[in-house]
Amino acid sequence: MSRARTWPRWLATLAALVLVSLVTSPGGVALAADRGHGPGQSRSDNRPRTGLAVSIDSMSPAYLGPGQPVDVRGRITNVDDHEWSDLQVYLVMSPSPMTSREQLDAALASPATAYSGNRITDPGFYASLGNLAPGESARYRLNVPFARLGLLSRASGVYSIGVHVIATDQFGVRNSAEATGRARSFIPMLANDAAPVELSLVWPFQAQVERTANGTYANAADLTSQVSSGGHLRRMLDMAKTAGSIPLTLLTDPALLDALSRLASGTPGPPTPAAGAATPGPTQSSGSAADGGTAQQRSAGQFLSDFTSLARTGALWAQEYGRPDLSALAQRPGTGLRSTISSATVDTLDALGLSAQRTYLPGSALDPGSLRHLDPGSVPVLSADQVRGWQPEDGPVVAVRAASKPVDVVVVDRALTDGGPVPGPTDTVLQVRQRLLSEAAILSLESSASDGPAGLVFLASPSWHLDPAWPAANFFSALSAPWLHVVPLDDQVARGPTGAVLHLAPARPAPATLPMALVTAAQRLQHRSRTLTAVIGSGPGLPAYYDQQVALSLSEYWRSDPATALWFARATLASVTEQLGRISVEGPDFVTLSSSTGRFPITITNTLDEPVQVGVHITADDPSLHFDDIGPVSLRKDESTTFTVRTSAGKLGVTGVSARLTAPGGRVFGKAASFSLRTSVVGVVVWIALGAAAALVLLAIVRRVLRRDRGGDTRRGAARGRPIRTAP
């Protein structure tokens, strides 16, 4: 698309600002400054503090068309401490349109009292409301035929439209040149054959999740208030449900859905072996709500049920669980933390029956290096100020230089949810609707039809003020302009970038990433929790739970409060360590082997509330000693079992021996049982000596027996008269 301009941007902006400051009201008197507008007020809430506050709650049509009357309705409130009388309400229209982005930006930046058009004073086309006491409000309606709008032509562009209220003060003074109350907005008009603009609407559902070591939520009250009636997320979802056939792209953090699921079911904390599932599904959550439960449970369950139903009918994009700080993770590559967070994301979405396009939406200043560590297939969504030189005509999908290769990113203009011009509130649903249509109209005018449809992405800011009057704005029904085509964000991403590769804007100041102490604590939690889950063996639920804990400790939300995050992470780590410590191994104090082989006892004890499966690995300082390891064995709660271990020694001496518990898979853990082992051959010598002595004794006995037998023969011979022979 062409990026040519008639004037340089700065010159056009300067000219527009001079124009709006010099033009006078229809009566020829310069407009005085609005008494209620102060420089310290935010753009989103610039209500006057004195006089009459005027709102525009509905406007039909949302874009001008020949022959269509304009119907504007709203409310007028007396914010003074005295009465205003004889109120007259007029529609204000600019006779000529704005046709460039510079003019639109200048109008947005102009003060509330700047000229925005001419009052339509024809009889029958203004409203008379009588008197208004302090604090009172009155509704108004203006309906003006297209032919009476005072347009100089039917030129395409964006027109200023507003409301002026003229009234008499308590002293009887009535200044028709200065409006006592005013409101203004924009309304576009384009030919039916204008260059088409593709628009994608992204509805984010995000919130920080603070899960403690025992699985409860430190900010449960805040989470449930946001999804309860009147809460921001509830209003965002209610508004999304009115989209009808308009395609929406929902964007969420699985950590929020997981938290709502657990709050709805009333089952925080790690799952028991019988629970199995990582996250209670929406059906379970709704069941808890339907059965009664607390108000928090009902609100969380109903929201989750409504959200998942809507997500299954349209496009869903999901951040990684807890919105991890990619900059901090980039400083510890190869730790497996990214894999753990990815597993937490997938397991949570699977448990809810959802599938999603993965995305990265940095919540604060962007570290350019973080894009180098995105998971394959993940699409970052960046704000316009994070991409150097980006203009709306570049398209919403651009390639940016990140490390050695370009990365496709979606670029959004977050200023769209600032809404219209002051006075405010400027970010009401109607004002944002008209700002969005006006930006799309300017994009159409500045685009070339030969380049294909221009593209625009609207991201509903998490700070968008959804006023209670949002249903009257008919946000989605206004997006039916013939030159506007609402498409899922996936469609625009699929077409890819069309322009040159851009560069990321340097973050000033550089983002403060999470401290390394927190990353280290998360890494230790990752290691020990995997050991615990292997030992308990409770199915996929427990590993998913601790993967989520690791992910939450590394959330980008903690950049502003890393001390609290470190406390949560260390508390969870201590809890896991304590549970592993309730499985122990014991050996004898000292072992003496009477030969090169022998046996000794080893005892394993489980005091956990769940059954475990563990083994024992035995090592010695002397590498010549060999032991038979104890394979994985199952122990019930409070069960203790003793095993006899066989060993063989290659040489004599005393050596140190350690027995360590092992999880299924071979990972050792816990405190070692250490003792000394002596190997000796003294026992063999003793047995040889005893054998020799026994042989000598036996020989002596035999000789004595033989001698005794020989002596008996001599005596028997003498008795018979034989001579006794003596030795010579």
XYZ file of C-alpha atoms in Angstrom:
728
model
C 0.000 0.000 0.000
C 1.147 3.512 -0.758
C 2.532 5.540 2.120
C 2.666 8.832 0.231
C 1.445 12.004 1.928
C 0.382 15.344 0.459
C 2.178 17.161 3.267
C 4.797 15.917 5.685
C 3.155 14.541 8.806
C 4.454 17.216 11.153
C 3.391 20.070 8.895
C -0.127 18.691 8.438
C -0.516 18.227 12.171
C 0.660 21.776 12.862
C -1.736 23.168 10.284
C -4.660 21.254 11.742
C -3.885 22.464 15.262
C -3.686 26.066 14.088
C -6.993 25.631 12.262
C -8.924 24.309 15.235
C -7.533 27.042 17.490
C -8.440 29.936 15.178
C -11.899 29.000 13.957
C -14.714 30.689 15.915
C -18.209 29.627 16.837
C -21.185 30.331 14.541
C -21.837 33.600 16.370
C -18.374 34.872 15.582
C -17.158 34.989 19.196
C -14.074 33.007 20.148
C -14.930 29.978 22.263
C -13.840 30.315 25.855
C -11.984 27.592 27.694
C -14.118 24.897 29.271
C -14.217 25.552 32.994
C -14.297 21.893 33.929
C -11.338 20.592 31.960
C -8.052 20.433 33.803
C -4.679 19.318 32.464
C -4.285 16.803 35.262
C -7.246 14.698 34.175
C -6.868 11.551 32.094
C -8.189 11.370 28.548
C -10.540 8.565 29.480
C -12.407 10.621 32.084
C -12.585 14.328 31.324
C -15.996 15.050 32.738
C -16.474 18.746 33.511
C -16.417 19.569 37.207
C -18.756 22.536 36.796
C -21.603 23.392 34.459
C -23.420 20.642 32.587
C -21.905 17.220 31.815
C -23.162 15.793 28.543
C -22.904 12.190 27.351
C -23.662 10.596 24.001
C -25.053 7.142 24.763
C -26.342 6.125 21.343
C -25.868 7.291 17.773
C -27.664 5.949 14.768
C -26.454 5.337 12.170
C -22.836 4.676 13.078
C -21.748 5.954 9.646
C -23.419 8.490 7.422
C -25.394 7.554 4.367
C -27.362 9.818 2.052
C -30.988 9.981 3.068
C -30.463 8.548 6.551
C -31.443 10.803 9.459
C -29.068 11.050 12.396
C -30.472 10.104 15.790
C -28.389 10.992 18.869
C -29.414 10.272 22.444
C -27.754 10.839 25.772
C -27.902 12.368 29.203
C -27.256 15.823 30.681
C -26.259 16.178 34.336
C -26.006 19.356 36.378
C -22.678 19.134 38.210
C -22.962 22.668 39.656
C -24.336 23.692 43.038
C -27.004 25.902 41.467
C -29.835 25.433 39.033
C -29.524 25.812 35.267
C -32.692 26.780 33.469
C -34.194 26.809 29.979
C -31.887 24.109 28.580
C -31.714 23.803 24.804
C -29.812 20.934 23.159
C -28.390 21.209 19.635
C -26.717 18.783 17.290
C -23.344 19.992 15.988
C -21.909 18.846 12.638
C -18.748 19.810 10.791
C -19.536 20.911 7.236
C -16.439 19.223 5.748
C -14.757 15.939 6.601
C -11.295 15.038 7.743
C -9.549 12.943 5.105
C -6.108 12.227 6.594
C -4.745 10.644 9.722
C -2.997 13.889 10.610
C -6.314 15.731 10.709
C -7.932 13.013 12.797
C -5.013 13.015 15.246
C -5.202 16.794 15.509
C -8.915 16.652 16.301
C -8.274 14.030 18.974
C -5.606 16.220 20.556
C -7.668 19.443 20.418
C -9.196 20.935 23.573
C -12.825 20.384 24.448
C -13.747 23.929 23.407
C -12.243 23.650 19.913
C -14.545 24.255 16.975
C -16.116 20.985 15.891
C -18.905 22.171 13.595
C -22.052 24.208 13.321
C -25.130 23.972 15.495
C -28.297 22.883 13.782
C -30.737 25.485 15.075
C -33.679 24.834 12.756
C -36.964 24.667 14.670
C -37.965 21.131 15.456
C -34.424 19.790 15.297
C -33.242 20.836 18.749
C -34.559 19.823 22.155
C -35.846 21.997 25.007
C -35.543 20.423 28.464
C -36.562 23.141 30.917
C -34.692 23.471 34.215
C -32.143 21.200 35.877
C -31.477 21.354 39.628
C -28.049 20.596 41.141
C -27.223 16.896 40.785
C -30.212 16.172 38.553
C -30.030 14.499 35.156
C -32.241 14.587 32.106
C -32.225 12.563 28.925
C -32.275 14.137 25.482
C -32.878 12.983 21.926
C -31.983 14.718 18.683
C -33.190 13.489 15.308
C -32.037 15.414 12.255
C -32.665 14.507 8.597
C -29.595 14.008 6.421
C -30.502 17.041 4.282
C -30.470 19.322 7.359
C -27.020 18.281 8.607
C -25.398 21.234 6.863
C -22.856 19.228 4.892
C -21.221 21.252 2.126
C -20.938 18.118 -0.010
C -21.173 14.387 0.263
C -17.430 14.048 0.376
C -15.936 10.913 1.874
C -14.113 11.245 5.152
C -14.675 11.568 8.884
C -17.000 14.272 10.182
C -17.110 15.775 13.629
C -20.442 15.346 15.368
C -21.420 16.626 18.771
C -23.941 18.102 21.139
C -24.097 21.617 22.603
C -26.315 22.638 25.521
C -27.209 26.304 26.022
C -28.650 27.269 29.413
C -29.304 30.217 31.749
C -27.413 30.428 35.036
C -28.691 31.512 38.458
C -28.045 35.189 37.601
C -30.124 35.054 34.446
C -27.090 35.160 32.184
C -27.392 33.126 28.985
C -24.340 33.022 26.737
C -25.336 31.529 23.401
C -21.798 31.745 22.069
C -20.363 29.514 24.787
C -21.948 26.148 25.316
C -22.701 25.390 28.948
C -22.320 21.701 28.238
C -20.897 19.797 25.303
C -19.919 16.414 23.954
C -18.394 15.407 20.640
C -17.463 12.384 18.615
C -16.732 11.296 15.026
C -18.871 9.796 12.277
C -17.488 8.572 8.922
C -19.022 8.601 5.465
C -17.571 6.601 2.561
C -18.799 5.611 -0.841
C -19.976 2.030 -1.177
C -17.106 1.312 -3.583
C -14.435 2.599 -1.168
C -11.300 0.514 -0.728
C -12.183 -2.418 1.548
C -10.742 -2.708 5.046
C -10.456 -6.017 6.890
C -11.001 -5.689 10.626
C -10.181 -8.268 13.287
C -11.617 -7.879 16.777
C -9.578 -9.294 19.661
C -11.284 -9.627 23.040
C -8.744 -10.273 25.839
C -9.579 -12.027 29.111
C -6.589 -11.705 31.405
C -5.850 -11.191 35.072
C -2.959 -11.860 37.389
C -3.283 -15.132 39.279
C -1.641 -15.438 42.709
C -1.652 -19.050 43.895
C -0.190 -19.835 47.305
C 1.796 -22.886 48.385
C -1.329 -24.777 49.476
C -3.143 -24.047 46.222
C -5.512 -21.336 47.437
C -5.637 -17.990 45.636
C -4.370 -14.908 47.426
C -6.408 -12.694 45.095
C -9.522 -14.873 44.895
C -11.794 -11.980 45.893
C -10.449 -9.807 43.090
C -10.740 -12.578 40.495
C -14.327 -13.392 41.376
C -15.312 -9.725 41.509
C -14.070 -9.293 37.943
C -16.210 -12.173 36.678
C -19.264 -11.332 38.767
C -22.126 -9.141 37.583
C -20.794 -5.645 36.933
C -17.170 -6.786 36.933
C -14.886 -5.859 34.047
C -14.370 -9.375 32.684
C -18.068 -10.195 33.065
C -19.017 -7.103 31.069
C -16.415 -7.918 28.419
C -17.863 -11.412 28.071
C -21.465 -10.188 28.045
C -20.555 -7.742 25.310
C -18.746 -10.442 23.324
C -21.854 -12.628 23.488
C -23.801 -9.931 21.613
C -21.501 -10.167 18.591
C -23.828 -12.633 16.895
C -22.420 -13.503 13.477
C -19.563 -11.008 13.811
C -16.400 -13.147 14.224
C -14.431 -12.479 17.388
C -10.996 -13.649 18.419
C -10.901 -14.378 22.142
C -7.522 -14.064 23.816
C -6.958 -15.524 27.255
C -4.459 -16.690 29.816
C -5.061 -20.353 30.733
C -4.049 -19.502 34.300
C -7.193 -17.396 34.660
C -9.427 -20.179 33.349
C -7.712 -22.691 35.631
C -8.183 -20.447 38.663
C -11.868 -19.918 37.899
C -12.339 -23.644 37.415
C -10.815 -24.443 40.794
C -12.696 -21.624 42.529
C -15.960 -22.802 40.983
C -15.482 -26.422 42.016
C -14.189 -25.486 45.466
C -11.134 -27.723 45.035
C -8.001 -25.613 45.293
C -4.724 -27.259 46.086
C -2.940 -30.241 44.560
C -5.224 -33.029 43.376
C -5.383 -36.253 45.333
C -4.526 -39.542 43.607
C -8.242 -40.188 43.135
C -8.855 -36.826 41.440
C -6.806 -37.540 38.361
C -7.672 -34.526 36.177
C -5.424 -31.484 36.162
C -8.262 -28.984 36.092
C -11.960 -29.490 36.769
C -13.742 -29.060 33.460
C -16.482 -26.515 32.815
C -19.171 -29.140 33.285
C -17.870 -29.883 36.769
C -17.618 -26.190 37.541
C -21.129 -25.515 36.354
C -22.339 -28.431 38.399
C -20.882 -26.945 41.553
C -22.543 -23.643 40.790
C -25.854 -25.293 40.035
C -25.739 -27.236 43.300
C -25.568 -23.988 45.222
C -22.115 -23.232 46.541
C -20.966 -19.770 47.487
C -21.574 -16.634 45.454
C -17.934 -16.802 44.381
C -18.350 -20.351 43.143
C -21.486 -19.497 41.210
C -19.922 -16.438 39.567
C -16.733 -18.258 38.631
C -18.603 -21.309 37.341
C -21.075 -19.336 35.253
C -18.351 -17.189 33.719
C -16.219 -20.203 32.862
C -19.170 -22.020 31.311
C -20.114 -18.990 29.210
C -16.546 -18.368 28.130
C -15.789 -21.919 27.058
C -19.065 -22.111 25.140
C -18.184 -18.948 23.240
C -14.574 -20.031 22.692
C -15.662 -23.279 21.057
C -17.703 -21.415 18.463
C -14.994 -18.991 17.349
C -11.275 -18.336 17.328
C -9.305 -18.659 20.559
C -5.783 -17.390 21.147
C -3.962 -18.231 24.361
C -0.868 -16.929 26.035
C 1.453 -19.261 27.869
C 0.205 -20.185 31.335
C 0.566 -17.186 33.645
C 2.154 -14.953 30.967
C 5.796 -15.911 31.613
C 8.625 -13.409 31.587
C 10.476 -14.510 28.456
C 13.343 -12.124 29.140
C 14.099 -13.806 32.464
C 13.812 -17.281 30.961
C 16.226 -16.321 28.184
C 18.921 -15.901 30.839
C 18.565 -19.562 31.873
C 18.378 -21.539 28.638
C 18.483 -25.310 28.765
C 16.784 -25.581 32.160
C 13.575 -27.074 30.836
C 11.502 -24.261 32.329
C 10.054 -23.306 28.948
C 8.993 -26.906 28.421
C 7.362 -26.976 31.852
C 5.364 -23.810 31.122
C 4.307 -25.155 27.744
C 3.100 -28.364 29.400
C 1.079 -26.349 31.914
C -0.560 -24.457 29.043
C -1.442 -27.544 27.034
C -2.674 -29.551 30.029
C -4.947 -26.731 31.204
C -6.514 -26.156 27.786
C -6.941 -29.887 27.247
C -8.695 -30.283 30.585
C -11.169 -27.580 29.544
C -11.685 -29.089 26.113
C -10.188 -26.073 24.330
C -7.646 -25.640 21.561
C -5.964 -22.330 20.842
C -3.455 -20.497 18.716
C -0.486 -19.688 20.951
C 0.456 -16.042 21.312
C 2.712 -13.733 23.287
C 1.294 -10.425 24.489
C 3.903 -8.541 26.519
C 2.267 -6.646 29.312
C 4.928 -3.983 29.704
C 8.076 -2.819 27.953
C 9.260 -5.350 25.395
C 12.715 -6.868 25.559
C 13.639 -7.468 21.891
C 15.576 -10.568 22.891
C 12.428 -12.248 24.187
C 11.112 -12.861 20.654
C 14.064 -15.132 19.961
C 12.775 -17.617 22.538
C 9.182 -17.982 21.389
C 7.799 -21.448 20.879
C 7.405 -22.401 17.219
C 4.020 -21.353 15.924
C 3.502 -18.686 18.583
C 2.437 -15.301 17.176
C 3.375 -12.198 19.195
C 0.892 -9.334 19.477
C 2.760 -6.049 19.892
C 1.643 -2.472 20.323
C 2.387 0.137 17.687
C 5.007 1.879 19.834
C 7.011 -1.342 20.084
C 7.705 -1.508 16.328
C 9.867 1.252 14.947
C 8.280 3.267 12.173
C 5.089 1.212 11.939
C 2.112 2.937 10.320
C -1.439 1.570 9.966
C -1.037 1.338 6.203
C 1.813 -1.163 6.765
C -0.853 -3.658 7.746
C -1.516 -5.433 11.040
C 0.876 -8.309 10.274
C 4.510 -7.340 9.750
C 7.892 -9.020 9.911
C 10.309 -7.632 12.497
C 13.994 -8.342 12.838
C 14.685 -10.548 15.850
C 18.156 -12.092 16.089
C 19.119 -13.889 12.892
C 15.741 -14.126 11.182
C 12.507 -12.135 10.835
C 9.561 -12.923 13.081
C 5.963 -12.306 12.011
C 4.061 -10.222 14.561
C 0.614 -8.688 14.849
C 0.684 -4.947 15.526
C -2.220 -3.213 17.253
C -2.865 0.422 18.008
C -3.784 0.418 21.684
C -4.841 4.064 21.425
C -8.069 2.964 19.735
C -9.626 2.220 23.117
C -8.840 5.768 24.230
C -11.941 6.537 22.219
C -12.994 9.945 20.985
C -12.121 13.559 21.696
C -12.669 15.362 25.000
C -14.752 16.189 26.950
C -15.272 12.756 28.355
C -15.508 10.124 29.387
C -13.884 9.472 26.037
C -13.578 5.681 26.221
C -17.241 4.738 26.424
C -18.295 1.900 24.163
C -19.940 4.321 21.752
C -16.903 6.599 21.582
C -14.585 3.649 20.965
C -16.952 2.364 18.284
C -16.901 5.689 16.451
C -13.120 5.986 16.807
C -12.682 2.504 15.345
C -14.956 3.236 12.382
C -13.215 6.546 11.769
C -9.739 4.984 11.817
C -10.937 2.322 9.384
C -12.399 4.991 7.110
C -9.126 6.936 7.040
C -7.268 3.711 6.313
C -9.598 3.057 3.405
C -9.025 6.553 2.008
C -5.249 6.210 2.296
C -5.126 2.735 0.784
C -4.846 1.687 -2.801
C -7.378 -0.864 -4.019
C -4.695 -2.440 -6.193
C -2.754 -3.479 -3.094
C -5.621 -5.619 -1.828
C -7.687 -4.983 1.291
C -6.135 -2.921 4.043
C -6.065 -4.510 7.455
C -6.724 -3.357 10.995
C -6.725 -5.167 14.335
C -8.681 -3.857 17.306
C -7.507 -5.108 20.699
C -9.946 -4.285 23.459
C -7.626 -2.934 26.113
C -7.870 -4.545 29.575
C -8.267 -1.012 30.954
C -11.173 -0.191 28.642
C -13.983 1.401 30.583
C -17.149 -0.524 29.743
C -19.760 1.896 30.970
C -23.131 0.569 32.140
C -24.736 2.090 29.013
C -22.717 -0.143 26.669
C -25.764 -2.092 25.363
C -27.221 1.134 23.924
C -24.102 1.639 21.818
C -24.837 -1.429 19.627
C -21.120 -1.878 19.092
C -21.193 -4.881 16.779
C -24.240 -3.947 14.724
C -22.421 -0.755 13.707
C -19.714 -2.785 11.954
C -21.899 -3.537 8.947
C -20.456 -0.803 6.714
C -20.147 -2.029 3.105
C -16.450 -1.136 3.023
C -15.687 -2.938 6.284
C -15.173 -6.714 6.492
C -14.796 -8.257 9.952
C -12.633 -11.400 9.814
C -10.990 -13.668 12.399
C -7.443 -12.667 13.264
C -6.231 -16.034 11.971
C -7.249 -14.982 8.449
C -5.030 -11.908 8.471
C -2.134 -13.815 10.022
C -2.433 -16.539 7.385
C -1.801 -14.003 4.622
C 1.400 -12.939 6.331
C 3.306 -9.668 6.028
C 3.417 -7.784 2.736
C 5.915 -4.996 3.387
C 9.545 -4.633 4.304
C 11.069 -6.089 7.471
C 10.788 -3.597 10.331
C 12.767 -3.270 13.530
C 11.689 -3.348 17.134
C 11.788 -0.069 18.972
C 14.220 -0.099 21.898
C 12.501 -0.197 25.258
C 13.126 2.965 27.238
C 13.652 2.331 30.025
C 14.668 -1.273 29.591
C 12.194 -3.659 31.232
C 13.096 -4.894 34.691
C 13.042 -8.666 34.359
C 12.496 -11.095 37.190
C 15.509 -11.604 39.491
C 17.653 -14.694 39.018
C 16.858 -15.788 42.576
C 13.266 -16.273 41.492
C 14.272 -18.207 38.373
C 16.514 -20.419 40.535
C 13.669 -21.078 42.979
C 11.390 -22.013 40.076
C 14.029 -24.367 38.706
C 14.374 -26.121 42.073
C 10.618 -26.372 42.393
C 10.488 -27.902 38.943
C 13.070 -30.551 39.889
C 11.655 -31.525 43.287
C 8.022 -31.471 42.244
C 8.790 -33.901 39.434
C 10.360 -36.213 41.992
C 7.326 -35.935 44.256
C 4.858 -36.600 41.451
C 6.853 -39.623 40.318
C 6.869 -41.028 43.847
C 3.166 -40.464 44.481
C 2.166 -41.466 40.957
C -1.269 -39.799 40.982
C -1.738 -39.658 37.228
C -1.481 -36.467 35.151
C -3.191 -34.211 37.706
C -0.336 -33.675 40.137
C 2.425 -33.056 37.558
C 0.168 -30.521 35.801
C -0.549 -28.795 39.106
C 3.115 -28.276 39.906
C 3.928 -27.284 36.319
C 1.353 -24.547 36.811
C 2.994 -23.502 40.067
C 6.346 -23.179 38.309
C 4.762 -21.131 35.513
C 2.985 -18.775 37.918
C 6.209 -18.049 39.789
C 7.763 -16.826 36.524
C 4.876 -14.585 35.486
C 5.631 -11.226 33.921
C 3.088 -9.755 36.334
C 5.662 -10.135 39.124
C 8.059 -7.617 37.569
C 6.584 -4.956 39.816
C 6.649 -7.146 42.948
C 9.348 -9.826 42.687
C 9.681 -10.127 46.478
C 6.149 -11.515 46.813
C 6.727 -13.888 43.918
C 9.919 -15.177 45.535
C 8.073 -15.716 48.810
C 5.349 -17.750 47.052
C 7.905 -19.809 45.120
C 10.026 -20.598 48.169
C 6.964 -21.478 50.240
C 5.827 -23.940 47.571
C 9.349 -25.346 47.316
C 9.444 -25.820 51.100
C 6.094 -27.625 50.983
C 7.332 -30.062 48.332
C 10.601 -30.594 50.215
C 8.685 -31.321 53.434
C 6.529 -33.913 51.692
C 9.559 -35.671 50.251
C 11.108 -35.592 53.719
C 8.252 -37.695 55.082
C 9.627 -40.657 53.170
C 12.807 -41.894 54.813
C 15.425 -44.634 54.608
C 17.389 -46.037 57.577
C 20.348 -48.420 57.812
C 22.397 -49.962 60.634
C 24.932 -47.922 62.552
C 27.806 -50.260 61.672
C 28.118 -53.400 59.569
C 30.860 -56.025 59.882
C 31.164 -58.706 57.244
C 32.718 -61.961 58.343
C 33.677 -62.699 54.762
C 33.845 -60.948 51.398
C 30.068 -61.293 51.068
C 27.295 -60.631 53.514
C 23.931 -59.057 54.240
C 22.585 -56.105 56.226
C 19.082 -54.535 56.783
C 17.644 -51.353 55.162
C 14.302 -49.883 56.316
C 11.996 -47.587 54.288
C 9.214 -45.627 56.028
C 6.339 -43.634 54.483
C 4.455 -41.137 56.662
C 2.671 -39.356 53.812
C -1.105 -39.517 53.544
C -0.774 -41.182 50.125
C 0.830 -44.441 49.068
C 4.222 -44.080 47.452
C 6.501 -46.094 45.231
C 10.210 -45.809 46.006
C 13.454 -47.705 45.758
C 16.878 -47.473 47.385
C 20.219 -46.908 45.712
C 23.311 -47.783 47.788
C 26.823 -46.549 47.116
C 30.159 -46.878 48.947
C 33.331 -44.852 49.062
C 35.156 -48.011 48.013
C 34.196 -48.634 44.367
C 35.048 -52.328 44.721
C 31.974 -52.885 46.913
C 28.874 -53.947 45.073
C 25.299 -53.798 46.375
C 21.966 -55.038 45.170
C 19.674 -51.981 44.851
C 16.150 -52.229 46.177
C 13.766 -51.895 43.255
C 10.652 -49.690 43.391
C 8.346 -50.954 46.108
C 4.906 -49.714 47.123
C 4.307 -48.456 50.638
C 0.948 -47.529 52.064
C 0.361 -44.647 54.433
C 2.379 -45.011 57.659
C 3.912 -48.255 56.424
C 7.500 -49.296 57.150
C 9.315 -52.147 55.420
C 12.755 -53.664 56.030
C 14.818 -55.302 53.301
C 17.998 -57.386 53.494
C 20.690 -56.111 51.185
C 23.421 -58.413 49.893
C 26.912 -57.073 49.251
C 30.283 -58.315 48.117
C 33.698 -56.780 48.791
C 36.821 -56.928 46.705
C 39.268 -56.089 49.498
C 39.543 -55.738 53.249
C 38.950 -52.565 55.236
C 36.381 -50.053 56.474
C 34.418 -47.858 54.035
C 31.541 -45.384 54.158
C 28.184 -46.433 52.714
C 25.190 -44.239 51.759
C 21.647 -45.359 51.038
C 19.444 -42.903 49.078
C 15.801 -43.138 48.147
C 14.967 -43.251 44.447
C 11.834 -42.336 42.537
C 10.576 -44.514 39.697
C 12.950 -43.749 36.875
C 16.010 -43.697 39.112
C 16.124 -40.080 40.382
C 17.579 -40.019 43.911
C 16.115 -37.772 46.605
C 15.870 -37.205 50.310
C 18.347 -37.462 53.158
C 20.881 -40.272 52.856
C 21.269 -42.996 55.458
C 25.042 -43.209 56.060
C 26.965 -45.870 57.975
C 30.328 -47.688 58.000
C 30.993 -51.186 56.717
C 33.982 -53.390 57.726
C 35.137 -56.331 55.618
C 37.552 -58.888 57.268
C 39.025 -62.478 56.667
C 39.821 -63.050 60.392
C 36.844 -65.345 60.626
C 38.280 -67.642 57.944
C 41.571 -68.072 59.852
C 39.657 -68.903 62.995
C 37.684 -71.560 61.201
C 40.871 -73.031 59.772
C 42.457 -73.100 63.226
C 39.399 -74.672 64.728
C 39.400 -77.270 61.957
C 43.062 -78.062 62.561
C 42.526 -78.323 66.291
C 39.583 -80.593 65.785
C 41.681 -82.789 63.527
C 44.461 -83.012 66.147
C 41.969 -83.854 68.854
C 40.454 -86.510 66.636
C 43.905 -87.925 65.887
C 44.776 -88.074 69.581
C 41.550 -89.849 70.338
C 42.209 -92.391 67.612
C 45.731 -93.073 68.880
C 44.487 -93.519 72.403
C 41.833 -95.890 71.278
C 44.405 -97.878 69.360
C 46.747 -98.032 72.335
C 43.945 -99.073 74.556
C 43.081 -101.898 72.238
C 46.745 -103.057 72.140
C 47.048 -103.056 75.940
C 43.954 -105.172 76.296
C 45.432 -107.895 74.070
C 48.559 -108.242 76.343
C 46.520 -108.723 79.455
C 44.386 -111.365 77.860
C 47.532 -113.303 76.751
C 49.002 -113.421 80.294
C 45.848 -114.748 81.691
C 46.090 -117.715 79.356
C 49.657 -118.670 80.402
C 51.501 -117.044 77.703
C 54.777 -115.418 78.601
C 54.886 -111.772 78.882
C 57.305 -110.305 76.491
C 59.082 -107.168 77.354
C 60.996 -104.919 75.172
C 64.711 -105.622 75.199
